[in-house]
PDB file of C-alpha atoms in Angstrom:
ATOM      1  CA  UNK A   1     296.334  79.617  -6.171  1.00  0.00           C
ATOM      2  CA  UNK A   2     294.574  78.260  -9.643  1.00  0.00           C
ATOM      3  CA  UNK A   3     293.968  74.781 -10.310  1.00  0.00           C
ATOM      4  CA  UNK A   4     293.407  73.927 -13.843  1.00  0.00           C
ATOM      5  CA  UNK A   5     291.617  70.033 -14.517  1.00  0.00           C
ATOM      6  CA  UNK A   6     291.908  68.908 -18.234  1.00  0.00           C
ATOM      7  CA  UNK A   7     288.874  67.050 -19.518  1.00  0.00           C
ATOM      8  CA  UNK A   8     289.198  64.305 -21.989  1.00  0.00           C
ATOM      9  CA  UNK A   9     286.658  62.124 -23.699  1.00  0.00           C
ATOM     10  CA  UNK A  10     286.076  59.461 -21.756  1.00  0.00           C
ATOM     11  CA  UNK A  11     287.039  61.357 -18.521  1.00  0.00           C
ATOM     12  CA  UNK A  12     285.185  60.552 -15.521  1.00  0.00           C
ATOM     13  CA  UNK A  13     287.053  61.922 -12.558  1.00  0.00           C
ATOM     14  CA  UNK A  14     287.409  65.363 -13.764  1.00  0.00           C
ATOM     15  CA  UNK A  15     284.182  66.660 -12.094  1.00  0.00           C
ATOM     16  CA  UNK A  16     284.687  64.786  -9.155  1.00  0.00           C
ATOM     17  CA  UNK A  17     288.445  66.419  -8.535  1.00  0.00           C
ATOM     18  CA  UNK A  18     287.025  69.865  -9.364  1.00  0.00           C
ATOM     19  CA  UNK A  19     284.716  69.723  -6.802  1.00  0.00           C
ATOM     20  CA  UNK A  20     286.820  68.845  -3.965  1.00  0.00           C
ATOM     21  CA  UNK A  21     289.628  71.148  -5.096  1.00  0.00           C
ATOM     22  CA  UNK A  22     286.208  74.187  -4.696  1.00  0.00           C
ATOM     23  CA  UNK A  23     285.272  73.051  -1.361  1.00  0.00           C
ATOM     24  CA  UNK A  24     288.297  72.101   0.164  1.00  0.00           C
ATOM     25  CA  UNK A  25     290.455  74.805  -1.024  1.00  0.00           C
ATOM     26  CA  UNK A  26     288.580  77.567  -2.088  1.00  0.00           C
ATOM     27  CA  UNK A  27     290.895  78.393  -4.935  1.00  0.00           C
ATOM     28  CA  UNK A  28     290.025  79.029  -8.550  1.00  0.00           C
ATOM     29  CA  UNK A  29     289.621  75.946 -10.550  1.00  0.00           C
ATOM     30  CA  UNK A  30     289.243  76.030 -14.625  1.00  0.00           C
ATOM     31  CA  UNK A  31     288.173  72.801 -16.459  1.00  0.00           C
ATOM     32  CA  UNK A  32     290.011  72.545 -19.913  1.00  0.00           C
ATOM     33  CA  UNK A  33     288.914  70.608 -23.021  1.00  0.00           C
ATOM     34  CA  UNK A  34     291.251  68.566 -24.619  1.00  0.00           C
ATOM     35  CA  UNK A  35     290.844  69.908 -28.025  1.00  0.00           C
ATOM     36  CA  UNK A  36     291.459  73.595 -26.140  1.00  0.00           C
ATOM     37  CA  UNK A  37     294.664  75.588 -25.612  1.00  0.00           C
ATOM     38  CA  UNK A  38     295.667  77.794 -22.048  1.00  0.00           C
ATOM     39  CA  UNK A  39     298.154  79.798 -21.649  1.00  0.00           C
ATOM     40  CA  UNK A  40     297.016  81.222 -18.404  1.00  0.00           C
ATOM     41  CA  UNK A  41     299.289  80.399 -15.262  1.00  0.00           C
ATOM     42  CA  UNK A  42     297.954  77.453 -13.089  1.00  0.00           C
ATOM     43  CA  UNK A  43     299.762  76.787 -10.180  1.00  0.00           C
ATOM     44  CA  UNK A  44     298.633  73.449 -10.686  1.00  0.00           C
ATOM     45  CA  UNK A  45     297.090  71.428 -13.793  1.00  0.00           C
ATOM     46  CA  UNK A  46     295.650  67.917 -12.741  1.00  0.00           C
ATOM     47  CA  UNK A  47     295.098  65.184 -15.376  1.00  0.00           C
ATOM     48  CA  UNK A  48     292.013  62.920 -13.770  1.00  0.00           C
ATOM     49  CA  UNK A  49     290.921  59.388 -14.013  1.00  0.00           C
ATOM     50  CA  UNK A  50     289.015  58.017 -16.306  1.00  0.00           C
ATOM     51  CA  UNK A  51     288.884  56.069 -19.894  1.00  0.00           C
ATOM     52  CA  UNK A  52     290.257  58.971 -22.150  1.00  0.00           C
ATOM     53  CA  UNK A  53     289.376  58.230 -25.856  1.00  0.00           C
ATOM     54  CA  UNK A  54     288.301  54.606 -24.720  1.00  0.00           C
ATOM     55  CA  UNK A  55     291.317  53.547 -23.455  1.00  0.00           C
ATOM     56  CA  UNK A  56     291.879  52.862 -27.759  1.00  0.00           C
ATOM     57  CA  UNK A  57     295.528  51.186 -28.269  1.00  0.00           C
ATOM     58  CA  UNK A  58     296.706  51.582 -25.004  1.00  0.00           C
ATOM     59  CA  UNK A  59     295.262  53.181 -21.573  1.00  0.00           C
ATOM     60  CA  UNK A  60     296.565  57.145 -21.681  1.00  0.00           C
ATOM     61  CA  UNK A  61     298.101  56.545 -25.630  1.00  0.00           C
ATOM     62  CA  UNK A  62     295.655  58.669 -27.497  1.00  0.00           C
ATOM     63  CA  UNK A  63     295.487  61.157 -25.126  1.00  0.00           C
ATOM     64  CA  UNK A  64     298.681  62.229 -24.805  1.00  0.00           C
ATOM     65  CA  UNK A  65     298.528  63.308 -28.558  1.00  0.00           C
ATOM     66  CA  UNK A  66     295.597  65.764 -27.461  1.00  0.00           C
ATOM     67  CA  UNK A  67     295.902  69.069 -28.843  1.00  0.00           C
ATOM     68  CA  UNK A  68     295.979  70.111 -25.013  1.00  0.00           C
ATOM     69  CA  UNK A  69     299.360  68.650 -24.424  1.00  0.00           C
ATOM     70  CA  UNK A  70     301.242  71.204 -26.311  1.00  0.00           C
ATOM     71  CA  UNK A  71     299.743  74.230 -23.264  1.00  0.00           C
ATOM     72  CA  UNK A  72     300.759  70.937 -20.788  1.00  0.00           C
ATOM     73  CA  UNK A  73     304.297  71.207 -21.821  1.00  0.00           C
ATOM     74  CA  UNK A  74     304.585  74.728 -21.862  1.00  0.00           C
ATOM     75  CA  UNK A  75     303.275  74.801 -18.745  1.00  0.00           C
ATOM     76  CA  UNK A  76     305.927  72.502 -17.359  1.00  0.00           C
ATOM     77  CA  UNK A  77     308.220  73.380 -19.295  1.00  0.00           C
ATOM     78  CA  UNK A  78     307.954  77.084 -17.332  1.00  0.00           C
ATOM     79  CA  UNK A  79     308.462  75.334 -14.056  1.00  0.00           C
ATOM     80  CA  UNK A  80     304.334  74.332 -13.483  1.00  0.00           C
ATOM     81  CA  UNK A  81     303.361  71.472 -11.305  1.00  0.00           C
ATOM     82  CA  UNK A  82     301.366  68.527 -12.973  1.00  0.00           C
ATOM     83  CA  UNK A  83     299.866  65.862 -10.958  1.00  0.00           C
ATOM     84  CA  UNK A  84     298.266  62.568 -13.285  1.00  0.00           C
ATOM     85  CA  UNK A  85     295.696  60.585 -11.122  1.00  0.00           C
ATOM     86  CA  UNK A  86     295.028  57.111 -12.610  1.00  0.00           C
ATOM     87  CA  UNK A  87     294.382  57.137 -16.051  1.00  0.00           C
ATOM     88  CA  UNK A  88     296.066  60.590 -15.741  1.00  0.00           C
ATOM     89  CA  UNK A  89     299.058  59.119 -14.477  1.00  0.00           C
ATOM     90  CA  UNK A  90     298.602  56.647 -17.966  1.00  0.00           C
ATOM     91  CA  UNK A  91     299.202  59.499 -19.653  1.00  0.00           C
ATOM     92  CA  UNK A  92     301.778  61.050 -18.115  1.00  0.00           C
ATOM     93  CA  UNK A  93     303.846  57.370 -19.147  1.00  0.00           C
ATOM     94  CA  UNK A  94     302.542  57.604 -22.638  1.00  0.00           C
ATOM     95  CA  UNK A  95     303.961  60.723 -23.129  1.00  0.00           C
ATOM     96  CA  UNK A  96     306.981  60.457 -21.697  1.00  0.00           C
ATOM     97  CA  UNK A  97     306.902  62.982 -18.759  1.00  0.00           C
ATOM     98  CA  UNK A  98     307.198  60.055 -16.811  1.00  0.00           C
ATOM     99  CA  UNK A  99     308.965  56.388 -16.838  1.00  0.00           C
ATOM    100  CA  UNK A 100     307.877  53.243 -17.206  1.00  0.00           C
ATOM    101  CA  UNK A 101     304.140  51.977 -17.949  1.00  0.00           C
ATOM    102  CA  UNK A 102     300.877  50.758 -16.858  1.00  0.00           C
ATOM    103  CA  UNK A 103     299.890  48.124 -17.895  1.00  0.00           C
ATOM    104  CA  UNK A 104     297.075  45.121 -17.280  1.00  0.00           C
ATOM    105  CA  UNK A 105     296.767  43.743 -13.959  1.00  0.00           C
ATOM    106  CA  UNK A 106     298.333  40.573 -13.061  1.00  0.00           C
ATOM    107  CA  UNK A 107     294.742  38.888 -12.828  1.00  0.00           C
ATOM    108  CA  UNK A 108     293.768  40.337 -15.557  1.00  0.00           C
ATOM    109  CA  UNK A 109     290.716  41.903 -13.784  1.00  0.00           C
ATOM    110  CA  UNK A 110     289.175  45.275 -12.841  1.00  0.00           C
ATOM    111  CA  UNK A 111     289.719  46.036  -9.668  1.00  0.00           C
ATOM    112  CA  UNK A 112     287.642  48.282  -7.471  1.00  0.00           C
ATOM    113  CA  UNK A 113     288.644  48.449  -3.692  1.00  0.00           C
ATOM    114  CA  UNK A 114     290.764  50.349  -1.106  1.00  0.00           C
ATOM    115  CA  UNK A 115     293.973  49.747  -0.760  1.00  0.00           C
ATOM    116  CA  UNK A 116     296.714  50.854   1.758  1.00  0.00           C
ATOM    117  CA  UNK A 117     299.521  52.884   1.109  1.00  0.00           C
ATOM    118  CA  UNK A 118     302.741  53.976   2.593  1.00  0.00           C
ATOM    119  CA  UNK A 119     304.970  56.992   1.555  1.00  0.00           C
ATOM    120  CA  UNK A 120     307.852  56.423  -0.985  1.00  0.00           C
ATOM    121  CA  UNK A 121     311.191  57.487   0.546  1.00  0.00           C
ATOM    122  CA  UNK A 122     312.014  60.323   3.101  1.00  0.00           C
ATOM    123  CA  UNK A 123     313.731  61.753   0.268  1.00  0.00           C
ATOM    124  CA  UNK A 124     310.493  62.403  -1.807  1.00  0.00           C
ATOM    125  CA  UNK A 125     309.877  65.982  -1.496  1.00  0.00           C
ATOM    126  CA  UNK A 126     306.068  65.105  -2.016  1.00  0.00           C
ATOM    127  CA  UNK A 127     305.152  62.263   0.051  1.00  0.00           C
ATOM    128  CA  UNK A 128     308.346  62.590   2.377  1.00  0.00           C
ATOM    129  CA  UNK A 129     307.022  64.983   5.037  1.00  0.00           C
ATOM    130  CA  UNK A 130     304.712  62.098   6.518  1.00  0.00           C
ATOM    131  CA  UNK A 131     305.623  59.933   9.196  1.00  0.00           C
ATOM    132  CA  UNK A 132     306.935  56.611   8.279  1.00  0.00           C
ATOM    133  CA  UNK A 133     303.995  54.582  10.302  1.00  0.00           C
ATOM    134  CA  UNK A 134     301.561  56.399   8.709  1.00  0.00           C
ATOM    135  CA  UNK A 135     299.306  53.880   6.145  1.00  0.00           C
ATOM    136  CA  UNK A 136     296.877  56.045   4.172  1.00  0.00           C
ATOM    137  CA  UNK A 137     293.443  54.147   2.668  1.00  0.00           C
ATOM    138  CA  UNK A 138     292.840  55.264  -0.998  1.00  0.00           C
ATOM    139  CA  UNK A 139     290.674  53.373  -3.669  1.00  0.00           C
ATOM    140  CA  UNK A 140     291.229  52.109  -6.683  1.00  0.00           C
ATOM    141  CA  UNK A 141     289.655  51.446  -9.644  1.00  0.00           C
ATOM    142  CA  UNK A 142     291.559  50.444 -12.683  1.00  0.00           C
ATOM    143  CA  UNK A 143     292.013  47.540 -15.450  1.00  0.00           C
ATOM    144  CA  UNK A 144     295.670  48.197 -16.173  1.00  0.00           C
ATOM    145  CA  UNK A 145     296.993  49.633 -13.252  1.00  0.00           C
ATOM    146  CA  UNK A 146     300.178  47.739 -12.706  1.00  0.00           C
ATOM    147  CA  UNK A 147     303.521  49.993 -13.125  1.00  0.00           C
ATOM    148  CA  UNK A 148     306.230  48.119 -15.330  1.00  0.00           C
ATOM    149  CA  UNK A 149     309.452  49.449 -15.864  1.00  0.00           C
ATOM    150  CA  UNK A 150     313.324  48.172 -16.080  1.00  0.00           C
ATOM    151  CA  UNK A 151     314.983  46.893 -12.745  1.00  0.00           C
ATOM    152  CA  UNK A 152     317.466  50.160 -13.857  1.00  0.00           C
ATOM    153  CA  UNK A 153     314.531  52.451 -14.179  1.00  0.00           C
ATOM    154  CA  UNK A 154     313.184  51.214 -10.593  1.00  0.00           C
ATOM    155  CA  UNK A 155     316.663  51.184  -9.109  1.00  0.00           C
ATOM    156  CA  UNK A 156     316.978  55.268  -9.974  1.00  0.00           C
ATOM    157  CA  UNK A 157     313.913  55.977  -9.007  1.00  0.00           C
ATOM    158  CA  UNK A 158     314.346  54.095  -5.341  1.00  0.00           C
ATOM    159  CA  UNK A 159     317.910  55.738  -5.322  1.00  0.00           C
ATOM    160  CA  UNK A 160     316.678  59.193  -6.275  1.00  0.00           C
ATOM    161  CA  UNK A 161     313.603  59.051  -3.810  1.00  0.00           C
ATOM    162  CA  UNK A 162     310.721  59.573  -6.587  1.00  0.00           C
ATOM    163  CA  UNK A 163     308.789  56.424  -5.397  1.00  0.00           C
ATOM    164  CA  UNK A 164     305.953  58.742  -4.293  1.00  0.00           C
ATOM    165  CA  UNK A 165     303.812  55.416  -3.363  1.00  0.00           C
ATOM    166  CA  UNK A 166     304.017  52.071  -2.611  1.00  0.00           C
ATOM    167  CA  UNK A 167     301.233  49.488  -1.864  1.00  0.00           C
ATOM    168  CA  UNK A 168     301.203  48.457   1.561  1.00  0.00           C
ATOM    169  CA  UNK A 169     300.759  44.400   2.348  1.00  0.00           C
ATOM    170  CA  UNK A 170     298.183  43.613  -0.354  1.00  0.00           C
ATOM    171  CA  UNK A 171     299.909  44.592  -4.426  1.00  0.00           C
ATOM    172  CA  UNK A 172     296.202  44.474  -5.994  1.00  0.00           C
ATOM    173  CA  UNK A 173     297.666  45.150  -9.786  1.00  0.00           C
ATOM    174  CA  UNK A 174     300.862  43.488  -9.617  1.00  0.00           C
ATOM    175  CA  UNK A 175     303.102  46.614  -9.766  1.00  0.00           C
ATOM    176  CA  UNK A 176     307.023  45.322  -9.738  1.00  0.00           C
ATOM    177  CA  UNK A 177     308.300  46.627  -6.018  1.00  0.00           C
ATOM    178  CA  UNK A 178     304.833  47.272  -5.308  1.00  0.00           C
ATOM    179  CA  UNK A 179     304.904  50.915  -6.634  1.00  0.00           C
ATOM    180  CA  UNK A 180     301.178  52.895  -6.795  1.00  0.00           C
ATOM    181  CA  UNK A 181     303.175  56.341  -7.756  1.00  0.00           C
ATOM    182  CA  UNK A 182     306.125  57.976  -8.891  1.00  0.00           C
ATOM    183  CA  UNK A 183     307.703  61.307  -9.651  1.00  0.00           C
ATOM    184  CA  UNK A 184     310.158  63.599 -12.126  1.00  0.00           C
ATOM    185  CA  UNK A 185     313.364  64.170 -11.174  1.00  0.00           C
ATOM    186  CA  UNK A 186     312.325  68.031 -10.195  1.00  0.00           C
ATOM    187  CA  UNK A 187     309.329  66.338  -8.255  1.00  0.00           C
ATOM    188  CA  UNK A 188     306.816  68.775  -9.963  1.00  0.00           C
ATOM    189  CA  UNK A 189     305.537  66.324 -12.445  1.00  0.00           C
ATOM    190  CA  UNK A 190     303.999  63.040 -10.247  1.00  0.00           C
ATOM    191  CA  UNK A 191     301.125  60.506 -10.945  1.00  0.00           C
ATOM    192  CA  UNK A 192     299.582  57.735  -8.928  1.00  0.00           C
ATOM    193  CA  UNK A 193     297.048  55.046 -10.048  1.00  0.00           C
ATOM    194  CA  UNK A 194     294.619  55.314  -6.377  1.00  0.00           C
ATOM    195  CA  UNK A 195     292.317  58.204  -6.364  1.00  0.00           C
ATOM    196  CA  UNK A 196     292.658  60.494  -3.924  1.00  0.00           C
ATOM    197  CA  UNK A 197     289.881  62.544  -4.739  1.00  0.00           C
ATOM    198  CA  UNK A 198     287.472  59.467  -3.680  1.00  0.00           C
ATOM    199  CA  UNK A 199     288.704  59.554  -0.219  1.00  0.00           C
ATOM    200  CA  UNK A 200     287.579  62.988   0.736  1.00  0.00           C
ATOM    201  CA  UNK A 201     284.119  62.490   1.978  1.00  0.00           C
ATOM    202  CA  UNK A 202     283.328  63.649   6.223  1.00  0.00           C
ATOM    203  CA  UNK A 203     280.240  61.990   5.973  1.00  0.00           C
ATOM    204  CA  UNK A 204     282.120  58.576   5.815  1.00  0.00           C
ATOM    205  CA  UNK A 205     284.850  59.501   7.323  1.00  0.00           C
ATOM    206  CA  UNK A 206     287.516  58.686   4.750  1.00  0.00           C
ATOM    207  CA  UNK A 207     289.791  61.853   4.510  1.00  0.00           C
ATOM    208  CA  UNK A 208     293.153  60.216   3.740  1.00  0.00           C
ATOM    209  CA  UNK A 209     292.595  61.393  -0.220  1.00  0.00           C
ATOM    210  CA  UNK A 210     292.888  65.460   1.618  1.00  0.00           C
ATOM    211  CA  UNK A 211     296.129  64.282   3.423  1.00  0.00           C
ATOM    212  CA  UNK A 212     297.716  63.701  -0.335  1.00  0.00           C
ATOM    213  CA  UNK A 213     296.309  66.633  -2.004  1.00  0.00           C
ATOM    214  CA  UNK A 214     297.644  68.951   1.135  1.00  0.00           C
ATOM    215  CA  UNK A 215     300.799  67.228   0.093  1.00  0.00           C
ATOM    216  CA  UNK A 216     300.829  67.318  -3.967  1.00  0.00           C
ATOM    217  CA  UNK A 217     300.006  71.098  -3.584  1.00  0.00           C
ATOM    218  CA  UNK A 218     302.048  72.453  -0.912  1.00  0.00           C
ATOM    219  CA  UNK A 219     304.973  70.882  -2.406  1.00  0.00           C
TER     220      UNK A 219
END
């Protein structure tokens, strides 16, 4: 497999998911600049956390003009999985690939913790395959992290099983029907705001971040 992780100004995740992408899955990983094209065939392309261009106008706005995007949509566009964490998943709002928004927490605060999470719906064809009593611990760490869409949007994306996440007990951001991640219609296109990549560490012990990647790329 090839991974491809697309670098942004103001990225600060992207090394991070590189490396445990290397040394947990010993499969090819490129790192892309956002003012660069691809046209090579990832079997994967990862948008990471981070403050891309500042977080100017809105958090994932300016990004998801990058020159970049235009290889992003071919790739998807020929079937490619994309997978937004954070302010990644920002910018997959911003530019449309998926619905709804993030925007400032309801305490207006940056938050910085670990949260719990539960899967979205046996119907998701990401997160579906765990077992419903199965709470993973991921950590956050965002500023406008709470999802916001239309009680119609929500409702079709209940109905239609893309609710790839949803906060379990504590809602740190506020997110209506306590949603932390969602996904396309095909399920190849899916974003969360907690960062799996920070919760893949044997040394502490927190490994639930592997348990979603195993699941985002065997899908």
């Amino acid at each position: 497999m090839k991974f491809a992780v697309i670098t942004f100004p103001g990225s600060n995740c992207d090394n991070d998911i590189v490396a445990v992408l290397k040394k947990n899955y010993s499969q090819k990983v490129d790192k892309i600049w956002h003012k660069d094209q691809f046209s090579e065939k990832y079997d994967l392309v990862f948008l990471p956390g981070g403050f891309s261009y500042g977080d100017y106008l809105r958090s994932g706005a300016m990004a998801s003009f990058s020159p970049v995007m235009k290889s992003v949509k071919e790739h998807t566009d020929r079937g490619g999985k994309l997978f937004g964490i954070c302010n990644g998943f920002q910018i997959l709002t911003e530019a449309g690939y998926l619905p709804g928004a993030l925007i400032r927490n309801r305490n207006l605060k940056y938050i910085c913790k670990t949260v719990s999470l539960k899967k979205g719906s046996e119907k998701n064809q990401i997160s579906g395959k765990l077992p419903i009593e199965k709470i993973l611990r991921i950590p956050i760490a965002h500023g406008d992290g709470c999802y916001f869409a239309s009680e119609e949007v929500r409702k079709e994306l209940k109905d239609s099983g893309r609710i790839l996440f949803y906060y379990e007990g504590d809602n740190p951001n506020g997110s209506l029907d306590q949603i932390a991640g969602i996904c396309s219609p095909d399920f190849k296109i899916a974003g969360m705001m907690p960062h799996p990549e920070r919760a893949m560490n044997e040394v502490t012990g927190e490994m639930d971040g592997k348990v979603v990647l195993d699941l985002v790329i065997a899908s």
